[in-house]
PDB file of C-alpha atoms in Angstrom:
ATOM      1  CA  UNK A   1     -21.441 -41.903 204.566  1.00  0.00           C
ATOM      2  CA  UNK A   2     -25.056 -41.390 205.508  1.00  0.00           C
ATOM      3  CA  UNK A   3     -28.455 -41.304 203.867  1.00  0.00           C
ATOM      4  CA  UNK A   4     -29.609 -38.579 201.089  1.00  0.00           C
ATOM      5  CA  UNK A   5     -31.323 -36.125 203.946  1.00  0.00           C
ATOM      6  CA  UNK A   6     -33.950 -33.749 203.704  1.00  0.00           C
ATOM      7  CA  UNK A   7     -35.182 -30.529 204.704  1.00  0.00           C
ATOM      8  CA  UNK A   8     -35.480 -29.118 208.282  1.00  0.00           C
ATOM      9  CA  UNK A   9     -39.186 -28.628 208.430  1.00  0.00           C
ATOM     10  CA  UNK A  10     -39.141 -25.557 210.664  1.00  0.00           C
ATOM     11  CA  UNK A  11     -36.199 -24.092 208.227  1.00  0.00           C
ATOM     12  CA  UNK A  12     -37.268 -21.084 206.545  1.00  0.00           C
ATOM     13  CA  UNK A  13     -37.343 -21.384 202.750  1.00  0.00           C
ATOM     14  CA  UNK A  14     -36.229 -19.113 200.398  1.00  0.00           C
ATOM     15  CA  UNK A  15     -38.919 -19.890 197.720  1.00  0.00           C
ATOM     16  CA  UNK A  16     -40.499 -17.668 195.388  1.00  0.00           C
ATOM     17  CA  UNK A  17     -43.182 -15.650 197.353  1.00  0.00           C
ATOM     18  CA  UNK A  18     -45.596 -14.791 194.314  1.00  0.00           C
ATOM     19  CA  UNK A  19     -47.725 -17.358 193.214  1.00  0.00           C
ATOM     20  CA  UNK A  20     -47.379 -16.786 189.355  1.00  0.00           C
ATOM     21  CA  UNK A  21     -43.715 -17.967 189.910  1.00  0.00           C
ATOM     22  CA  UNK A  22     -44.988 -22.041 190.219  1.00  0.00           C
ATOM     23  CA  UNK A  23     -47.106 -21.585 187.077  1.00  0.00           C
ATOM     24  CA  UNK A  24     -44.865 -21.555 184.103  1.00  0.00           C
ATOM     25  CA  UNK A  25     -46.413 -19.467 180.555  1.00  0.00           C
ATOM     26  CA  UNK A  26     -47.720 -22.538 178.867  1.00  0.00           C
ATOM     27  CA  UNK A  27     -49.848 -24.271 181.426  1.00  0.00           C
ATOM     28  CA  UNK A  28     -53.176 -25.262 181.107  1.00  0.00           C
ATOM     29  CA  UNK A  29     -54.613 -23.002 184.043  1.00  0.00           C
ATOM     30  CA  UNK A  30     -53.289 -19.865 181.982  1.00  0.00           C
ATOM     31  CA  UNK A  31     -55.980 -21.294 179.141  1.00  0.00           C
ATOM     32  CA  UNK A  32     -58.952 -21.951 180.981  1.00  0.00           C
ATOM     33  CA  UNK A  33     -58.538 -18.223 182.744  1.00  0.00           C
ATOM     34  CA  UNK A  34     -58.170 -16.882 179.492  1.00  0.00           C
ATOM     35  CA  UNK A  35     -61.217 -18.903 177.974  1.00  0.00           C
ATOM     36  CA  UNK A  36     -63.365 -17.688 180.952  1.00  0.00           C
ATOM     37  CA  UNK A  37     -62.722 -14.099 181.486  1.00  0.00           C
ATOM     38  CA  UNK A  38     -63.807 -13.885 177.365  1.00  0.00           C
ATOM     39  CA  UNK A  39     -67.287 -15.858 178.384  1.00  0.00           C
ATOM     40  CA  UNK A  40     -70.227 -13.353 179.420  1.00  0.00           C
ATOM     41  CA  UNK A  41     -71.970 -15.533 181.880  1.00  0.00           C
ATOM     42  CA  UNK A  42     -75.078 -13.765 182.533  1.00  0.00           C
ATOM     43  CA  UNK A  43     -76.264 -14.359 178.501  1.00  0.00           C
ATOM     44  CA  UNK A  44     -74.625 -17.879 178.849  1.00  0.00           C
ATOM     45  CA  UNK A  45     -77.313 -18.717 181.528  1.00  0.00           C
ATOM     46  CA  UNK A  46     -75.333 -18.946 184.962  1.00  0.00           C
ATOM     47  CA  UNK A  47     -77.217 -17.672 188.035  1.00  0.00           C
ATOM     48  CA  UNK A  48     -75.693 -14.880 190.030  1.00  0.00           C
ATOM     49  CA  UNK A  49     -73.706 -13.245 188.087  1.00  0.00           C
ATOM     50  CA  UNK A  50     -74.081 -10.101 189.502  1.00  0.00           C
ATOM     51  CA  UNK A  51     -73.342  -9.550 193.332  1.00  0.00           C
ATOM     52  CA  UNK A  52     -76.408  -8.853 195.456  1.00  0.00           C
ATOM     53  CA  UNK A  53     -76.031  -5.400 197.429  1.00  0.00           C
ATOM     54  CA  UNK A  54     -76.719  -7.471 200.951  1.00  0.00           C
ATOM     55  CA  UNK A  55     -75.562  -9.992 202.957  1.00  0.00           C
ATOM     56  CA  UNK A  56     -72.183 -12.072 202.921  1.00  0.00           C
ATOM     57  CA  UNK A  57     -70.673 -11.729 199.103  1.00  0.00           C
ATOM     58  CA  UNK A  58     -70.547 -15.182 197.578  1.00  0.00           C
ATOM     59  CA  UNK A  59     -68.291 -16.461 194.886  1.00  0.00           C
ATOM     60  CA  UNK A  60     -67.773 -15.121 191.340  1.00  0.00           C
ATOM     61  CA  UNK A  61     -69.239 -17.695 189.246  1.00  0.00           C
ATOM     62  CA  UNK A  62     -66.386 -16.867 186.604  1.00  0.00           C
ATOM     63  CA  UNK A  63     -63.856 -18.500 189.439  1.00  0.00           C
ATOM     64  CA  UNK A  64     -65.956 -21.849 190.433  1.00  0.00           C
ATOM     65  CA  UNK A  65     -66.272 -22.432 186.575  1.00  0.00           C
ATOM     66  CA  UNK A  66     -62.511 -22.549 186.442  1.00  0.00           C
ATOM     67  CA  UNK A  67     -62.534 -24.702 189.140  1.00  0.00           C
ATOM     68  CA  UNK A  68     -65.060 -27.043 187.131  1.00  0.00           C
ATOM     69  CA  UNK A  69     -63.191 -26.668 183.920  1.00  0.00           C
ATOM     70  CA  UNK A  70     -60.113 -27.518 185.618  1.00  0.00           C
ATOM     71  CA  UNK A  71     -61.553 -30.699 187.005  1.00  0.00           C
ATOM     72  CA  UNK A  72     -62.991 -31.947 183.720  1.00  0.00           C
ATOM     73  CA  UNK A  73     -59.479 -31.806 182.280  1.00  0.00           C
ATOM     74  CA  UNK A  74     -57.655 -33.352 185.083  1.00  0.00           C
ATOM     75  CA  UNK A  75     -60.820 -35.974 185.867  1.00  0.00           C
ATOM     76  CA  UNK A  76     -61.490 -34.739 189.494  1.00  0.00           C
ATOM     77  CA  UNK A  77     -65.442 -34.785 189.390  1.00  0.00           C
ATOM     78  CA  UNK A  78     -66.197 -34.882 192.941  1.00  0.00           C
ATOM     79  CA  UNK A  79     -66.785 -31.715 194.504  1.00  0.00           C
ATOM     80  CA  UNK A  80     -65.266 -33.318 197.871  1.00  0.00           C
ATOM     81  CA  UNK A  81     -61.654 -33.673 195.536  1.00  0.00           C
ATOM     82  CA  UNK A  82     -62.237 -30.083 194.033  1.00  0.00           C
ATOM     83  CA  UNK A  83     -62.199 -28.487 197.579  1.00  0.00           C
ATOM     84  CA  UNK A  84     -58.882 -30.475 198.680  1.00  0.00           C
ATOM     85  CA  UNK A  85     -57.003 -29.632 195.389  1.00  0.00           C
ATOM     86  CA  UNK A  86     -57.654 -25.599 196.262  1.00  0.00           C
ATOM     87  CA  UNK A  87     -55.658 -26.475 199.341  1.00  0.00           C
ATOM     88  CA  UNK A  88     -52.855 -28.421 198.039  1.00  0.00           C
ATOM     89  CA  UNK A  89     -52.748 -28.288 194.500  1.00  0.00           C
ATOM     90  CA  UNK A  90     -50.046 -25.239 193.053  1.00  0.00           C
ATOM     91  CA  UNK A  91     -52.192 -24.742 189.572  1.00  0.00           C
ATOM     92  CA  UNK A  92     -55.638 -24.798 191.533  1.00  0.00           C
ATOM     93  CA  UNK A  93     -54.120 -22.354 194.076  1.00  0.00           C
ATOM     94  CA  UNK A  94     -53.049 -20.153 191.205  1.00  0.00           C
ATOM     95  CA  UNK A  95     -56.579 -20.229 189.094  1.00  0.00           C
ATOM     96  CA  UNK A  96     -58.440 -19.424 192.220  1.00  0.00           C
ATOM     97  CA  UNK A  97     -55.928 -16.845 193.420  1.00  0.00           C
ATOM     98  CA  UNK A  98     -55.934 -18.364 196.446  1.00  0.00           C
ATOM     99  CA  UNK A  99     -59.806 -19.052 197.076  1.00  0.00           C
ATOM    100  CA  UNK A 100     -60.682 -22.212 198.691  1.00  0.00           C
ATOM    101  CA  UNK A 101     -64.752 -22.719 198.703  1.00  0.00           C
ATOM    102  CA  UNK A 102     -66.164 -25.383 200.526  1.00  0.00           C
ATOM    103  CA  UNK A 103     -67.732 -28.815 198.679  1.00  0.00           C
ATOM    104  CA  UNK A 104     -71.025 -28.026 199.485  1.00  0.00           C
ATOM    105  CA  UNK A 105     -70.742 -24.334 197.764  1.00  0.00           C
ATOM    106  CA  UNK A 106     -69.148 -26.202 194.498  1.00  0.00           C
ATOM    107  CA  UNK A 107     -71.687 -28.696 194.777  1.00  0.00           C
ATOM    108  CA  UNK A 108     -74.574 -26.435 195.021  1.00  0.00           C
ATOM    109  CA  UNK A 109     -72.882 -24.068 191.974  1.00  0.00           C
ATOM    110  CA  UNK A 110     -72.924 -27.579 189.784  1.00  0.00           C
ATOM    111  CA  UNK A 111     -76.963 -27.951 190.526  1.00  0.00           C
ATOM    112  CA  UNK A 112     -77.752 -24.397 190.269  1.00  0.00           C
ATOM    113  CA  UNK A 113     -76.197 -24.149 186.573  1.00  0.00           C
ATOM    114  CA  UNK A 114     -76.985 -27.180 185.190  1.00  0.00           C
ATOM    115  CA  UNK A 115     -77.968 -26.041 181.827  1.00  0.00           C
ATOM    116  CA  UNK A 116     -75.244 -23.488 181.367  1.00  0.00           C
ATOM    117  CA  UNK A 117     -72.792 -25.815 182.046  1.00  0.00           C
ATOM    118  CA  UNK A 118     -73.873 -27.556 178.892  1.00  0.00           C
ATOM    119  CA  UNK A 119     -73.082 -25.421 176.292  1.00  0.00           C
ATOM    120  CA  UNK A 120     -69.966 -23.959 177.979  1.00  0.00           C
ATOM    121  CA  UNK A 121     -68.007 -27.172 177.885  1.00  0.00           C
ATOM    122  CA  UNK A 122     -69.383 -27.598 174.233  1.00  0.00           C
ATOM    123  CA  UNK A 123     -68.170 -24.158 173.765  1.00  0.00           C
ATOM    124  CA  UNK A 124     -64.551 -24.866 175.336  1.00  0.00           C
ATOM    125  CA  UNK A 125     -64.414 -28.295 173.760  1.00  0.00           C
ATOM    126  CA  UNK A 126     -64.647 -27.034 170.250  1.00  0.00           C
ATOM    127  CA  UNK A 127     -62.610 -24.327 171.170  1.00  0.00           C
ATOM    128  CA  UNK A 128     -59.904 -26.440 171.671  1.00  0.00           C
ATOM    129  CA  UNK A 129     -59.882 -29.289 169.265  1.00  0.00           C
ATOM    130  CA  UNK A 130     -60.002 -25.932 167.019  1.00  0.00           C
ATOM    131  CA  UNK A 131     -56.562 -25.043 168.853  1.00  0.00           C
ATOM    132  CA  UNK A 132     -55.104 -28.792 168.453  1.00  0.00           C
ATOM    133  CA  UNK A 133     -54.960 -28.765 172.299  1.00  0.00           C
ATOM    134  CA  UNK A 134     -55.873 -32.086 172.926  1.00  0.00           C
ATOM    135  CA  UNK A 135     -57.242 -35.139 171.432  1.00  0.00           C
ATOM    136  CA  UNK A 136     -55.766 -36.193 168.320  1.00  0.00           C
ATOM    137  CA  UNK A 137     -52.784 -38.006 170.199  1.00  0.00           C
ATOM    138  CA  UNK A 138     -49.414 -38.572 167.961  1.00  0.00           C
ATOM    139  CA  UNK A 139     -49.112 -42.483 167.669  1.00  0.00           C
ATOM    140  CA  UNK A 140     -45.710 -43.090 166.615  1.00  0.00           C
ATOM    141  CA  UNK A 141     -46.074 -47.507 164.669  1.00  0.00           C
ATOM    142  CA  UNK A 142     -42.475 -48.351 163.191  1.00  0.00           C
ATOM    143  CA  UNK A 143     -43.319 -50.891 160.346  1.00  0.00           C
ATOM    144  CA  UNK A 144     -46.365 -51.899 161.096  1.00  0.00           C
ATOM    145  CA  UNK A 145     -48.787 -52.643 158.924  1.00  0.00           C
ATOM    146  CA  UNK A 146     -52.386 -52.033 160.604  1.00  0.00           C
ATOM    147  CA  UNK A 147     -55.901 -52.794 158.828  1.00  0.00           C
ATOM    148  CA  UNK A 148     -58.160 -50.077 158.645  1.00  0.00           C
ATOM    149  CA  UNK A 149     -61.563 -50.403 159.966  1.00  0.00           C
ATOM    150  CA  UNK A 150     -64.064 -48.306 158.368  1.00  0.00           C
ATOM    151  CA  UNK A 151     -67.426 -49.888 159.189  1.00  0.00           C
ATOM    152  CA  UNK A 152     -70.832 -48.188 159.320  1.00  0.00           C
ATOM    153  CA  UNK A 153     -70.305 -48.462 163.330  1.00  0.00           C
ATOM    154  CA  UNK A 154     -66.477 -46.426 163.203  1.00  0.00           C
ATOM    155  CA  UNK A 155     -67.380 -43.554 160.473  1.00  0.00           C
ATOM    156  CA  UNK A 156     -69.555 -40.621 161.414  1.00  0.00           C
ATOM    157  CA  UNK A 157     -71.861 -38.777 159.355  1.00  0.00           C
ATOM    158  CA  UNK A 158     -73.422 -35.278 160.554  1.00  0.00           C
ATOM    159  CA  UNK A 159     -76.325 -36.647 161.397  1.00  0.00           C
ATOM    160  CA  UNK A 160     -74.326 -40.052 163.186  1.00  0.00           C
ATOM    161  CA  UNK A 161     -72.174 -37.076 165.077  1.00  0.00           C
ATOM    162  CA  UNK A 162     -76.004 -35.063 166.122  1.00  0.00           C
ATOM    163  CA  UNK A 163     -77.082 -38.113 167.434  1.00  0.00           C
ATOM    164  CA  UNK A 164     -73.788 -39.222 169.457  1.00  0.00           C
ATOM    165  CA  UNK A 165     -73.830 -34.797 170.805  1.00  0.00           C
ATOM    166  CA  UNK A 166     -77.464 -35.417 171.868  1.00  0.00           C
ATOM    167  CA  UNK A 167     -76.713 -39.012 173.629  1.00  0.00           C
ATOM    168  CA  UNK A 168     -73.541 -37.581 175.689  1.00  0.00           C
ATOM    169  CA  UNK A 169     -75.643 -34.558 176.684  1.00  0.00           C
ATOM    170  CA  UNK A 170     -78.138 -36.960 177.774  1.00  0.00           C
ATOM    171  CA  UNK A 171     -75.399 -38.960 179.781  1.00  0.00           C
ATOM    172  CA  UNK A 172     -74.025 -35.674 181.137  1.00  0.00           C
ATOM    173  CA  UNK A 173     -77.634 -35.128 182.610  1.00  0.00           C
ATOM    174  CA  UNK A 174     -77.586 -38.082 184.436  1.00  0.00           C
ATOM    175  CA  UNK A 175     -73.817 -38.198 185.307  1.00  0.00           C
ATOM    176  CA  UNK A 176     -74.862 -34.840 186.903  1.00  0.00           C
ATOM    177  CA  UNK A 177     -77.826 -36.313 188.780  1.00  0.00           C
ATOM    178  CA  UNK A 178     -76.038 -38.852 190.266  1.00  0.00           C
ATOM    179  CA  UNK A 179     -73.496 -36.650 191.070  1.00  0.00           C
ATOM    180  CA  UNK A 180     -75.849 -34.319 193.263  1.00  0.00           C
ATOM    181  CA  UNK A 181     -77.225 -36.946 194.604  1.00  0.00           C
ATOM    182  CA  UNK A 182     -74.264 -38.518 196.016  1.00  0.00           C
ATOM    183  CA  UNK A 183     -72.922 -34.787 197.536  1.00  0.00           C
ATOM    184  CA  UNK A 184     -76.528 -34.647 199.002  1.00  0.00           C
TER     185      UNK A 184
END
């Protein structure tokens, strides 16, 4: 008896030739395309919205935002790791339909929109604790008895939750700095 034995790598394959077939109806991708065709990006503040008449045609902005929204789920900041999961990466492949822009174009798309970036991911992040789509994990204790811990450091007020949306924006601005800087 020999080994388990793979594939013939030259051997034709009879896979599924349409994309769509690899992403089942529930995955994430399907979300974020959904949540950004319904966003008008010109009034949320992203630059080139609209195709200029000359020269080469750049990318939508609608498709790099998926690209970006896609990352901050799956913790891929780097615009280096972006690029190589448009080239290997089945859901990426599918959300870009196939597009595959260089670092240095996602890089540049992440400077350029700063600010609308912002209140997008605010936007989709409400959106989907709305939803129940994530946070909020299940925590299954079997007998257990567990102390609650309701100090003036664990609650949150509206004002305690203003302040803590104002200091991650603040950290978002520099995480973003640093960021550019390090794809510079």
């Amino acid at each position: 008896m020999t080994h388990i034995q793979g594939i013939c790598r030259p051997q034709t394959l009879l896979l599924p030739a349409c994309v769509d077939d690899y992403v089942g109806p529930d995955n994430v991708v399907r979300f974020i395309e959904a949540f950004v065709d319904s966003l008008d990006l010109s009034t949320a503040g992203f630059f080139r919205t609209l195709p200029k008449a000359t020269g080469r045609p750049g990318y939508d902005p609608s498709d790099l935002l998926k690209l970006y929204i896609y990352g901050y789920l799956n913790r891929v900041r780097s615009s280096r790791r972006l690029e190589a999961e448009t080239h290997r990466n089945l859901e990426v492949i599918w959300l870009m339909r196939q597009l595959q822009p260089d670092f240095k174009t996602i890089a540049d798309f992440r400077r350029g929109n700063k600010t609308a970036f912002r209140q997008v991911f605010r936007e989709f992040v409400v959106l989907c604790r709305s939803l129940d789509l994530f946070g909020r994990e299940l925590i299954a204790v079997d007998e257990t008895r567990l102390k609650a811990v309701n100090s003036g450091q664990r609650n949150f007020t509206k004002a305690k939750l203003a302040k803590a949306m104002a200091e991650s924006d603040e950290r978002y601005a520099q995480k973003l700095v640093t960021l550019d800087q390090a794809a510079a």
